[in-house]
Amino acid sequence: MAYTTKVSMRFQRSVHDVYEALCDLSSYSSWSPGLHVSGAGRMHEGLTYDTTNRFAGKQVTSTVRVLEMIPDQEISIRSDTKVMIFWAKTVFTQTSQSECLVEVAIKLEHSKAMTSLAHPVVEAITEQNILESLEALKHKLQPR
């Protein structure tokens, strides 16, 4: 069973600034609390790395693969855990000289091990986690 949704947020920054912040894996823990990323440095197409995060009160480890990157336009990733596969396509659009829109299209595919009752909870938590992380990144990137 697959679930798809889209979340978006406006930033008072250039597309380039937000894109670069999302490519800097070593900074993730500063705006996505509880997320641990194996390795540091810059994201690049073909990169595989592991993440550990608290999700619904449990420690969840996943393997992330960077599928596609178009500088200042798009980042696509796939993340595998024991109970689901997560795809995210982040698209960056400059909406004015000082503002950009970041849209994250999400697709979750649940394993058969996850009960159908858990699907809506996992989907809601995933969407909320992404929104909270974007909000924290937005706050971190606020012009000083």
mmCIF file of N, CA and C in Angstrom:
data_model
loop_
_atom_site.group_PDB
_atom_site.id
_atom_site.type_symbol
_atom_site.label_atom_id
_atom_site.label_comp_id
_atom_site.label_asym_id
_atom_site.label_seq_id
_atom_site.Cartn_x
_atom_site.Cartn_y
_atom_site.Cartn_z
ATOM 1 N N MET A 1 0.852 -1.184 0.000
ATOM 2 C CA MET A 1 0.000 0.000 0.000
ATOM 3 C C MET A 1 0.894 1.244 0.000
ATOM 4 N N ALA A 2 0.615 2.177 -0.876
ATOM 5 C CA ALA A 2 1.418 3.397 -0.980
ATOM 6 C C ALA A 2 0.611 4.606 -0.528
ATOM 7 N N TYR A 3 1.333 5.555 0.017
ATOM 8 C CA TYR A 3 0.748 6.814 0.481
ATOM 9 C C TYR A 3 1.570 7.931 -0.136
ATOM 10 N N THR A 4 0.919 8.945 -0.680
ATOM 11 C CA THR A 4 1.637 10.084 -1.233
ATOM 12 C C THR A 4 1.057 11.371 -0.669
ATOM 13 N N THR A 5 1.924 12.341 -0.513
ATOM 14 C CA THR A 5 1.503 13.661 -0.065
ATOM 15 C C THR A 5 2.573 14.662 -0.477
ATOM 16 N N LYS A 6 2.287 15.921 -0.253
ATOM 17 C CA LYS A 6 3.254 16.975 -0.545
ATOM 18 C C LYS A 6 3.196 17.996 0.577
ATOM 19 N N VAL A 7 4.360 18.422 1.024
ATOM 20 C CA VAL A 7 4.440 19.502 2.004
ATOM 21 C C VAL A 7 5.281 20.608 1.387
ATOM 22 N N SER A 8 4.974 21.845 1.764
ATOM 23 C CA SER A 8 5.731 22.963 1.209
ATOM 24 C C SER A 8 5.932 24.032 2.267
ATOM 25 N N MET A 9 6.974 24.827 2.047
ATOM 26 C CA MET A 9 7.274 25.912 2.964
ATOM 27 C C MET A 9 8.020 27.009 2.212
ATOM 28 N N ARG A 10 7.693 28.243 2.555
ATOM 29 C CA ARG A 10 8.383 29.407 1.978
ATOM 30 C C ARG A 10 9.542 29.807 2.886
ATOM 31 N N PHE A 11 10.652 30.160 2.274
ATOM 32 C CA PHE A 11 11.849 30.614 2.977
ATOM 33 C C PHE A 11 12.184 32.026 2.528
ATOM 34 N N GLN A 12 12.602 32.848 3.440
ATOM 35 C CA GLN A 12 13.066 34.196 3.107
ATOM 36 C C GLN A 12 14.560 34.137 2.775
ATOM 37 N N ARG A 13 14.889 33.253 1.866
ATOM 38 C CA ARG A 13 16.260 33.044 1.412
ATOM 39 C C ARG A 13 16.230 32.667 -0.061
ATOM 40 N N SER A 14 17.396 32.686 -0.669
ATOM 41 C CA SER A 14 17.481 32.273 -2.068
ATOM 42 C C SER A 14 17.401 30.753 -2.158
ATOM 43 N N VAL A 15 16.999 30.266 -3.314
ATOM 44 C CA VAL A 15 16.978 28.833 -3.574
ATOM 45 C C VAL A 15 18.355 28.250 -3.290
ATOM 46 N N HIS A 16 19.392 28.926 -3.735
ATOM 47 C CA HIS A 16 20.756 28.421 -3.559
ATOM 48 C C HIS A 16 21.081 28.202 -2.082
ATOM 49 N N ASP A 17 20.725 29.147 -1.221
ATOM 50 C CA ASP A 17 21.005 29.013 0.216
ATOM 51 C C ASP A 17 20.312 27.796 0.815
ATOM 52 N N VAL A 18 19.057 27.593 0.481
ATOM 53 C CA VAL A 18 18.294 26.479 1.045
ATOM 54 C C VAL A 18 18.789 25.151 0.461
ATOM 55 N N TYR A 19 19.032 25.122 -0.829
ATOM 56 C CA TYR A 19 19.561 23.918 -1.480
ATOM 57 C C TYR A 19 20.883 23.516 -0.832
ATOM 58 N N GLU A 20 21.776 24.466 -0.657
ATOM 59 C CA GLU A 20 23.087 24.174 -0.058
ATOM 60 C C GLU A 20 22.946 23.672 1.380
ATOM 61 N N ALA A 21 22.019 24.234 2.134
ATOM 62 C CA ALA A 21 21.795 23.776 3.513
ATOM 63 C C ALA A 21 21.322 22.325 3.522
ATOM 64 N N LEU A 22 20.460 21.958 2.582
ATOM 65 C CA LEU A 22 19.985 20.578 2.520
ATOM 66 C C LEU A 22 21.044 19.611 2.007
ATOM 67 N N CYS A 23 22.025 20.110 1.283
ATOM 68 C CA CYS A 23 23.115 19.256 0.793
ATOM 69 C C CYS A 23 24.197 19.029 1.850
ATOM 70 N N ASP A 24 24.207 19.828 2.901
ATOM 71 C CA ASP A 24 25.225 19.729 3.951
ATOM 72 C C ASP A 24 24.780 18.734 5.024
ATOM 73 N N LEU A 25 25.128 17.469 4.845
ATOM 74 C CA LEU A 25 24.688 16.418 5.770
ATOM 75 C C LEU A 25 25.187 16.640 7.192
ATOM 76 N N SER A 26 26.344 17.258 7.349
ATOM 77 C CA SER A 26 26.899 17.457 8.691
ATOM 78 C C SER A 26 26.084 18.444 9.516
ATOM 79 N N SER A 27 25.217 19.231 8.879
ATOM 80 C CA SER A 27 24.420 20.212 9.624
ATOM 81 C C SER A 27 23.031 19.706 10.002
ATOM 82 N N TYR A 28 22.648 18.522 9.526
ATOM 83 C CA TYR A 28 21.283 18.046 9.743
ATOM 84 C C TYR A 28 20.877 18.015 11.209
ATOM 85 N N SER A 29 21.768 17.572 12.073
ATOM 86 C CA SER A 29 21.392 17.458 13.488
ATOM 87 C C SER A 29 21.108 18.815 14.120
ATOM 88 N N SER A 30 21.579 19.905 13.523
ATOM 89 C CA SER A 30 21.334 21.233 14.086
ATOM 90 C C SER A 30 19.922 21.741 13.790
ATOM 91 N N TRP A 31 19.256 21.172 12.807
ATOM 92 C CA TRP A 31 17.894 21.606 12.504
ATOM 93 C C TRP A 31 16.905 20.450 12.419
ATOM 94 N N SER A 32 17.382 19.235 12.607
ATOM 95 C CA SER A 32 16.490 18.077 12.666
ATOM 96 C C SER A 32 16.848 17.291 13.921
ATOM 97 N N PRO A 33 16.353 17.762 15.079
ATOM 98 C CA PRO A 33 16.734 17.174 16.358
ATOM 99 C C PRO A 33 16.498 15.662 16.404
ATOM 100 N N GLY A 34 17.475 14.974 16.955
ATOM 101 C CA GLY A 34 17.360 13.529 17.109
ATOM 102 C C GLY A 34 17.793 12.740 15.894
ATOM 103 N N LEU A 35 18.077 13.416 14.791
ATOM 104 C CA LEU A 35 18.514 12.727 13.584
ATOM 105 C C LEU A 35 20.032 12.599 13.600
ATOM 106 N N HIS A 36 20.511 11.400 13.435
ATOM 107 C CA HIS A 36 21.948 11.161 13.318
ATOM 108 C C HIS A 36 22.212 10.653 11.907
ATOM 109 N N VAL A 37 23.154 11.287 11.225
ATOM 110 C CA VAL A 37 23.522 10.913 9.865
ATOM 111 C C VAL A 37 24.916 10.333 9.895
ATOM 112 N N SER A 38 25.081 9.111 9.365
ATOM 113 C CA SER A 38 26.414 8.508 9.306
ATOM 114 C C SER A 38 27.247 9.263 8.283
ATOM 115 N N GLY A 39 28.424 9.623 8.677
ATOM 116 C CA GLY A 39 29.272 10.385 7.774
ATOM 117 C C GLY A 39 28.847 11.835 7.745
ATOM 118 N N ALA A 40 29.683 12.638 7.231
ATOM 119 C CA ALA A 40 29.384 14.062 7.142
ATOM 120 C C ALA A 40 29.805 14.526 5.764
ATOM 121 N N GLY A 41 29.643 15.780 5.540
ATOM 122 C CA GLY A 41 30.053 16.324 4.261
ATOM 123 C C GLY A 41 28.873 16.655 3.386
ATOM 124 N N ARG A 42 29.139 16.694 2.109
ATOM 125 C CA ARG A 42 28.143 17.151 1.146
ATOM 126 C C ARG A 42 27.454 15.975 0.462
ATOM 127 N N MET A 43 26.154 16.117 0.320
ATOM 128 C CA MET A 43 25.351 15.146 -0.409
ATOM 129 C C MET A 43 25.731 15.212 -1.888
ATOM 130 N N HIS A 44 25.739 14.052 -2.537
ATOM 131 C CA HIS A 44 25.959 14.021 -3.982
ATOM 132 C C HIS A 44 25.183 12.838 -4.564
ATOM 133 N N GLU A 45 24.897 12.939 -5.828
ATOM 134 C CA GLU A 45 24.134 11.903 -6.506
ATOM 135 C C GLU A 45 24.849 10.568 -6.381
ATOM 136 N N GLY A 46 24.098 9.525 -6.023
ATOM 137 C CA GLY A 46 24.664 8.191 -5.866
ATOM 138 C C GLY A 46 25.135 7.881 -4.452
ATOM 139 N N LEU A 47 25.215 8.891 -3.596
ATOM 140 C CA LEU A 47 25.660 8.697 -2.219
ATOM 141 C C LEU A 47 24.672 7.817 -1.458
ATOM 142 N N THR A 48 25.199 6.918 -0.645
ATOM 143 C CA THR A 48 24.389 6.122 0.274
ATOM 144 C C THR A 48 24.895 6.404 1.676
ATOM 145 N N TYR A 49 23.973 6.675 2.595
ATOM 146 C CA TYR A 49 24.330 6.920 3.993
ATOM 147 C C TYR A 49 23.212 6.391 4.880
ATOM 148 N N ASP A 50 23.547 6.188 6.150
ATOM 149 C CA ASP A 50 22.562 5.699 7.109
ATOM 150 C C ASP A 50 22.112 6.825 8.016
ATOM 151 N N THR A 51 20.848 6.762 8.425
ATOM 152 C CA THR A 51 20.327 7.713 9.401
ATOM 153 C C THR A 51 19.710 6.930 10.554
ATOM 154 N N THR A 52 19.758 7.534 11.725
ATOM 155 C CA THR A 52 19.073 7.005 12.894
ATOM 156 C C THR A 52 18.246 8.138 13.463
ATOM 157 N N ASN A 53 16.987 7.835 13.765
ATOM 158 C CA ASN A 53 16.061 8.866 14.217
ATOM 159 C C ASN A 53 15.061 8.251 15.183
ATOM 160 N N ARG A 54 14.499 9.083 16.041
ATOM 161 C CA ARG A 54 13.401 8.628 16.892
ATOM 162 C C ARG A 54 12.122 8.816 16.099
ATOM 163 N N PHE A 55 11.340 7.769 16.021
ATOM 164 C CA PHE A 55 10.093 7.806 15.262
ATOM 165 C C PHE A 55 9.046 7.070 16.067
ATOM 166 N N ALA A 56 8.023 7.777 16.485
ATOM 167 C CA ALA A 56 6.944 7.188 17.287
ATOM 168 C C ALA A 56 7.497 6.495 18.526
ATOM 169 N N GLY A 57 8.502 7.117 19.144
ATOM 170 C CA GLY A 57 9.065 6.594 20.381
ATOM 171 C C GLY A 57 10.080 5.482 20.209
ATOM 172 N N LYS A 58 10.397 5.131 18.979
ATOM 173 C CA LYS A 58 11.357 4.058 18.734
ATOM 174 C C LYS A 58 12.536 4.581 17.925
ATOM 175 N N GLN A 59 13.682 3.921 18.099
ATOM 176 C CA GLN A 59 14.870 4.242 17.322
ATOM 177 C C GLN A 59 14.748 3.538 15.972
ATOM 178 N N VAL A 60 14.807 4.289 14.887
ATOM 179 C CA VAL A 60 14.656 3.732 13.544
ATOM 180 C C VAL A 60 15.916 4.045 12.741
ATOM 181 N N THR A 61 16.484 3.004 12.156
ATOM 182 C CA THR A 61 17.653 3.166 11.297
ATOM 183 C C THR A 61 17.220 2.931 9.858
ATOM 184 N N SER A 62 17.695 3.777 8.978
ATOM 185 C CA SER A 62 17.369 3.600 7.564
ATOM 186 C C SER A 62 18.596 3.865 6.709
ATOM 187 N N THR A 63 18.579 3.300 5.535
ATOM 188 C CA THR A 63 19.632 3.535 4.550
ATOM 189 C C THR A 63 19.054 4.448 3.482
ATOM 190 N N VAL A 64 19.740 5.551 3.248
ATOM 191 C CA VAL A 64 19.274 6.564 2.303
ATOM 192 C C VAL A 64 20.184 6.553 1.078
ATOM 193 N N ARG A 65 19.574 6.621 -0.077
ATOM 194 C CA ARG A 65 20.335 6.729 -1.321
ATOM 195 C C ARG A 65 19.886 7.995 -2.041
ATOM 196 N N VAL A 66 20.853 8.798 -2.451
ATOM 197 C CA VAL A 66 20.560 10.013 -3.208
ATOM 198 C C VAL A 66 20.406 9.600 -4.671
ATOM 199 N N LEU A 67 19.199 9.742 -5.186
ATOM 200 C CA LEU A 67 18.885 9.277 -6.533
ATOM 201 C C LEU A 67 19.230 10.290 -7.611
ATOM 202 N N GLU A 68 18.880 11.556 -7.340
ATOM 203 C CA GLU A 68 19.098 12.593 -8.362
ATOM 204 C C GLU A 68 19.266 13.944 -7.699
ATOM 205 N N MET A 69 20.151 14.730 -8.258
ATOM 206 C CA MET A 69 20.343 16.098 -7.797
ATOM 207 C C MET A 69 20.496 17.006 -9.012
ATOM 208 N N ILE A 70 19.720 18.065 -9.024
ATOM 209 C CA ILE A 70 19.862 19.114 -10.025
ATOM 210 C C ILE A 70 20.142 20.384 -9.218
ATOM 211 N N PRO A 71 21.359 20.914 -9.311
ATOM 212 C CA PRO A 71 21.731 22.055 -8.455
ATOM 213 C C PRO A 71 20.684 23.163 -8.456
ATOM 214 N N ASP A 72 20.339 23.588 -7.231
ATOM 215 C CA ASP A 72 19.388 24.678 -6.987
ATOM 216 C C ASP A 72 17.987 24.420 -7.538
ATOM 217 N N GLN A 73 17.688 23.157 -7.911
ATOM 218 C CA GLN A 73 16.366 22.845 -8.444
ATOM 219 C C GLN A 73 15.697 21.653 -7.767
ATOM 220 N N GLU A 74 16.459 20.563 -7.539
ATOM 221 C CA GLU A 74 15.806 19.327 -7.092
ATOM 222 C C GLU A 74 16.784 18.383 -6.397
ATOM 223 N N ILE A 75 16.266 17.682 -5.375
ATOM 224 C CA ILE A 75 16.975 16.581 -4.720
ATOM 225 C C ILE A 75 15.968 15.447 -4.566
ATOM 226 N N SER A 76 16.333 14.243 -5.031
ATOM 227 C CA SER A 76 15.478 13.072 -4.875
ATOM 228 C C SER A 76 16.233 12.002 -4.101
ATOM 229 N N ILE A 77 15.575 11.440 -3.075
ATOM 230 C CA ILE A 77 16.187 10.395 -2.259
ATOM 231 C C ILE A 77 15.217 9.231 -2.074
ATOM 232 N N ARG A 78 15.791 8.104 -1.680
ATOM 233 C CA ARG A 78 15.012 6.926 -1.295
ATOM 234 C C ARG A 78 15.598 6.425 0.009
ATOM 235 N N SER A 79 14.726 6.100 0.950
ATOM 236 C CA SER A 79 15.149 5.632 2.264
ATOM 237 C C SER A 79 14.449 4.312 2.567
ATOM 238 N N ASP A 80 15.226 3.312 2.967
ATOM 239 C CA ASP A 80 14.676 2.000 3.279
ATOM 240 C C ASP A 80 14.804 1.701 4.764
ATOM 241 N N THR A 81 13.709 1.268 5.373
ATOM 242 C CA THR A 81 13.719 0.752 6.741
ATOM 243 C C THR A 81 13.099 -0.643 6.694
ATOM 244 N N LYS A 82 13.000 -1.268 7.846
ATOM 245 C CA LYS A 82 12.413 -2.610 7.887
ATOM 246 C C LYS A 82 10.921 -2.604 7.581
ATOM 247 N N VAL A 83 10.252 -1.494 7.847
ATOM 248 C CA VAL A 83 8.794 -1.481 7.691
ATOM 249 C C VAL A 83 8.276 -0.606 6.554
ATOM 250 N N MET A 84 9.144 0.190 5.932
ATOM 251 C CA MET A 84 8.648 1.005 4.821
ATOM 252 C C MET A 84 9.789 1.511 3.951
ATOM 253 N N ILE A 85 9.405 1.901 2.745
ATOM 254 C CA ILE A 85 10.308 2.581 1.821
ATOM 255 C C ILE A 85 9.756 3.993 1.661
ATOM 256 N N PHE A 86 10.656 4.969 1.724
ATOM 257 C CA PHE A 86 10.286 6.373 1.705
ATOM 258 C C PHE A 86 11.012 7.042 0.546
ATOM 259 N N TRP A 87 10.260 7.679 -0.328
ATOM 260 C CA TRP A 87 10.837 8.485 -1.404
ATOM 261 C C TRP A 87 10.500 9.939 -1.123
ATOM 262 N N ALA A 88 11.449 10.815 -1.373
ATOM 263 C CA ALA A 88 11.190 12.249 -1.247
ATOM 264 C C ALA A 88 11.837 12.960 -2.428
ATOM 265 N N LYS A 89 11.055 13.800 -3.060
ATOM 266 C CA LYS A 89 11.561 14.648 -4.146
ATOM 267 C C LYS A 89 11.348 16.082 -3.694
ATOM 268 N N THR A 90 12.445 16.790 -3.464
ATOM 269 C CA THR A 90 12.397 18.170 -3.007
ATOM 270 C C THR A 90 12.665 19.082 -4.194
ATOM 271 N N VAL A 91 11.738 19.993 -4.436
ATOM 272 C CA VAL A 91 11.840 20.922 -5.566
ATOM 273 C C VAL A 91 11.939 22.338 -5.011
ATOM 274 N N PHE A 92 12.866 23.114 -5.558
ATOM 275 C CA PHE A 92 13.149 24.476 -5.100
ATOM 276 C C PHE A 92 12.738 25.457 -6.196
ATOM 277 N N THR A 93 11.952 26.479 -5.820
ATOM 278 C CA THR A 93 11.501 27.482 -6.782
ATOM 279 C C THR A 93 11.732 28.868 -6.198
ATOM 280 N N GLN A 94 12.448 29.719 -6.918
ATOM 281 C CA GLN A 94 12.634 31.103 -6.501
ATOM 282 C C GLN A 94 11.346 31.847 -6.824
ATOM 283 N N THR A 95 10.676 32.387 -5.812
ATOM 284 C CA THR A 95 9.387 33.048 -6.032
ATOM 285 C C THR A 95 9.502 34.568 -6.104
ATOM 286 N N SER A 96 10.566 35.104 -5.529
ATOM 287 C CA SER A 96 10.851 36.529 -5.630
ATOM 288 C C SER A 96 12.348 36.685 -5.381
ATOM 289 N N GLN A 97 12.820 37.907 -5.415
ATOM 290 C CA GLN A 97 14.253 38.133 -5.226
ATOM 291 C C GLN A 97 14.731 37.639 -3.865
ATOM 292 N N SER A 98 13.862 37.688 -2.862
ATOM 293 C CA SER A 98 14.290 37.333 -1.506
ATOM 294 C C SER A 98 13.535 36.140 -0.915
ATOM 295 N N GLU A 99 12.781 35.412 -1.730
ATOM 296 C CA GLU A 99 11.993 34.315 -1.188
ATOM 297 C C GLU A 99 11.985 33.122 -2.146
ATOM 298 N N CYS A 100 11.945 31.917 -1.547
ATOM 299 C CA CYS A 100 11.814 30.718 -2.362
ATOM 300 C C CYS A 100 10.791 29.777 -1.733
ATOM 301 N N LEU A 101 10.324 28.869 -2.543
ATOM 302 C CA LEU A 101 9.372 27.854 -2.112
ATOM 303 C C LEU A 101 10.071 26.508 -2.198
ATOM 304 N N VAL A 102 9.953 25.728 -1.115
ATOM 305 C CA VAL A 102 10.495 24.377 -1.077
ATOM 306 C C VAL A 102 9.307 23.428 -0.959
ATOM 307 N N GLU A 103 9.169 22.537 -1.939
ATOM 308 C CA GLU A 103 8.083 21.561 -1.949
ATOM 309 C C GLU A 103 8.684 20.154 -1.882
ATOM 310 N N VAL A 104 8.179 19.357 -0.942
ATOM 311 C CA VAL A 104 8.660 17.991 -0.783
ATOM 312 C C VAL A 104 7.506 17.041 -1.108
ATOM 313 N N ALA A 105 7.650 16.308 -2.204
ATOM 314 C CA ALA A 105 6.680 15.275 -2.561
ATOM 315 C C ALA A 105 7.149 13.983 -1.899
ATOM 316 N N ILE A 106 6.249 13.353 -1.149
ATOM 317 C CA ILE A 106 6.585 12.191 -0.340
ATOM 318 C C ILE A 106 5.781 10.993 -0.822
ATOM 319 N N LYS A 107 6.440 9.852 -0.870
ATOM 320 C CA LYS A 107 5.735 8.597 -1.140
ATOM 321 C C LYS A 107 6.236 7.579 -0.132
ATOM 322 N N LEU A 108 5.312 6.951 0.578
ATOM 323 C CA LEU A 108 5.629 5.885 1.528
ATOM 324 C C LEU A 108 5.040 4.586 1.002
ATOM 325 N N GLU A 109 5.826 3.535 1.054
ATOM 326 C CA GLU A 109 5.333 2.218 0.705
ATOM 327 C C GLU A 109 5.551 1.327 1.921
ATOM 328 N N HIS A 110 4.469 0.856 2.512
ATOM 329 C CA HIS A 110 4.528 0.076 3.746
ATOM 330 C C HIS A 110 4.792 -1.392 3.457
ATOM 331 N N SER A 111 5.557 -2.020 4.350
ATOM 332 C CA SER A 111 5.777 -3.454 4.214
ATOM 333 C C SER A 111 4.559 -4.208 4.737
ATOM 334 N N LYS A 112 4.496 -5.463 4.422
ATOM 335 C CA LYS A 112 3.384 -6.291 4.896
ATOM 336 C C LYS A 112 3.458 -6.499 6.407
ATOM 337 N N ALA A 113 4.646 -6.259 6.993
ATOM 338 C CA ALA A 113 4.807 -6.439 8.437
ATOM 339 C C ALA A 113 4.048 -5.371 9.229
ATOM 340 N N MET A 114 3.771 -4.237 8.601
ATOM 341 C CA MET A 114 3.079 -3.150 9.296
ATOM 342 C C MET A 114 1.568 -3.339 9.146
ATOM 343 N N THR A 115 0.871 -3.321 10.250
ATOM 344 C CA THR A 115 -0.580 -3.487 10.193
ATOM 345 C C THR A 115 -1.224 -2.282 9.519
ATOM 346 N N SER A 116 -2.350 -2.510 8.911
ATOM 347 C CA SER A 116 -3.038 -1.413 8.222
ATOM 348 C C SER A 116 -3.490 -0.331 9.198
ATOM 349 N N LEU A 117 -3.678 -0.678 10.468
ATOM 350 C CA LEU A 117 -4.050 0.317 11.468
ATOM 351 C C LEU A 117 -2.917 1.301 11.733
ATOM 352 N N ALA A 118 -1.681 0.857 11.552
ATOM 353 C CA ALA A 118 -0.530 1.722 11.818
ATOM 354 C C ALA A 118 -0.245 2.687 10.679
ATOM 355 N N HIS A 119 -0.722 2.392 9.478
ATOM 356 C CA HIS A 119 -0.412 3.229 8.313
ATOM 357 C C HIS A 119 -0.734 4.707 8.527
ATOM 358 N N PRO A 120 -1.958 5.071 8.930
ATOM 359 C CA PRO A 120 -2.271 6.497 9.081
ATOM 360 C C PRO A 120 -1.400 7.192 10.127
ATOM 361 N N VAL A 121 -1.043 6.478 11.184
ATOM 362 C CA VAL A 121 -0.198 7.066 12.223
ATOM 363 C C VAL A 121 1.198 7.345 11.676
ATOM 364 N N VAL A 122 1.780 6.360 10.998
ATOM 365 C CA VAL A 122 3.116 6.516 10.413
ATOM 366 C C VAL A 122 3.115 7.639 9.382
ATOM 367 N N GLU A 123 2.090 7.705 8.566
ATOM 368 C CA GLU A 123 1.995 8.738 7.540
ATOM 369 C C GLU A 123 1.903 10.129 8.167
ATOM 370 N N ALA A 124 1.082 10.275 9.185
ATOM 371 C CA ALA A 124 0.933 11.573 9.850
ATOM 372 C C ALA A 124 2.229 11.990 10.540
ATOM 373 N N ILE A 125 2.888 11.056 11.210
ATOM 374 C CA ILE A 125 4.146 11.369 11.902
ATOM 375 C C ILE A 125 5.223 11.750 10.898
ATOM 376 N N THR A 126 5.299 11.030 9.789
ATOM 377 C CA THR A 126 6.292 11.334 8.752
ATOM 378 C C THR A 126 6.091 12.740 8.210
ATOM 379 N N GLU A 127 4.870 13.065 7.873
ATOM 380 C CA GLU A 127 4.553 14.394 7.343
ATOM 381 C C GLU A 127 4.884 15.479 8.372
ATOM 382 N N GLN A 128 4.515 15.252 9.630
ATOM 383 C CA GLN A 128 4.787 16.216 10.697
ATOM 384 C C GLN A 128 6.285 16.386 10.918
ATOM 385 N N ASN A 129 7.046 15.295 10.894
ATOM 386 C CA ASN A 129 8.500 15.379 11.066
ATOM 387 C C ASN A 129 9.152 16.215 9.970
ATOM 388 N N ILE A 130 8.699 16.041 8.744
ATOM 389 C CA ILE A 130 9.260 16.816 7.635
ATOM 390 C C ILE A 130 8.919 18.294 7.798
ATOM 391 N N LEU A 131 7.679 18.594 8.140
ATOM 392 C CA LEU A 131 7.287 19.991 8.355
ATOM 393 C C LEU A 131 8.081 20.626 9.498
ATOM 394 N N GLU A 132 8.250 19.908 10.599
ATOM 395 C CA GLU A 132 9.011 20.444 11.727
ATOM 396 C C GLU A 132 10.473 20.664 11.367
ATOM 397 N N SER A 133 11.054 19.754 10.601
ATOM 398 C CA SER A 133 12.448 19.916 10.176
ATOM 399 C C SER A 133 12.604 21.113 9.241
ATOM 400 N N LEU A 134 11.674 21.263 8.295
ATOM 401 C CA LEU A 134 11.731 22.427 7.404
ATOM 402 C C LEU A 134 11.575 23.729 8.189
ATOM 403 N N GLU A 135 10.671 23.731 9.163
ATOM 404 C CA GLU A 135 10.475 24.925 9.991
ATOM 405 C C GLU A 135 11.749 25.257 10.770
ATOM 406 N N ALA A 136 12.413 24.237 11.313
ATOM 407 C CA ALA A 136 13.664 24.465 12.052
ATOM 408 C C ALA A 136 14.766 24.955 11.118
ATOM 409 N N LEU A 137 14.833 24.412 9.909
ATOM 410 C CA LEU A 137 15.821 24.881 8.928
ATOM 411 C C LEU A 137 15.517 26.330 8.540
ATOM 412 N N LYS A 138 14.256 26.629 8.347
ATOM 413 C CA LYS A 138 13.837 27.994 8.015
ATOM 414 C C LYS A 138 14.287 28.975 9.111
ATOM 415 N N HIS A 139 14.079 28.586 10.355
ATOM 416 C CA HIS A 139 14.495 29.413 11.478
ATOM 417 C C HIS A 139 16.020 29.581 11.504
ATOM 418 N N LYS A 140 16.737 28.500 11.262
ATOM 419 C CA LYS A 140 18.210 28.552 11.252
ATOM 420 C C LYS A 140 18.729 29.469 10.149
ATOM 421 N N LEU A 141 18.048 29.502 9.020
ATOM 422 C CA LEU A 141 18.506 30.294 7.868
ATOM 423 C C LEU A 141 17.972 31.717 7.848
ATOM 424 N N GLN A 142 17.201 32.100 8.886
ATOM 425 C CA GLN A 142 16.658 33.461 8.925
ATOM 426 C C GLN A 142 17.776 34.493 8.797
ATOM 427 N N PRO A 143 17.558 35.497 7.982
ATOM 428 C CA PRO A 143 18.569 36.570 7.885
ATOM 429 C C PRO A 143 18.761 37.216 9.260
ATOM 430 N N ARG A 144 19.978 37.487 9.563
ATOM 431 C CA ARG A 144 20.302 38.064 10.882
ATOM 432 C C ARG A 144 20.417 39.558 10.793
#
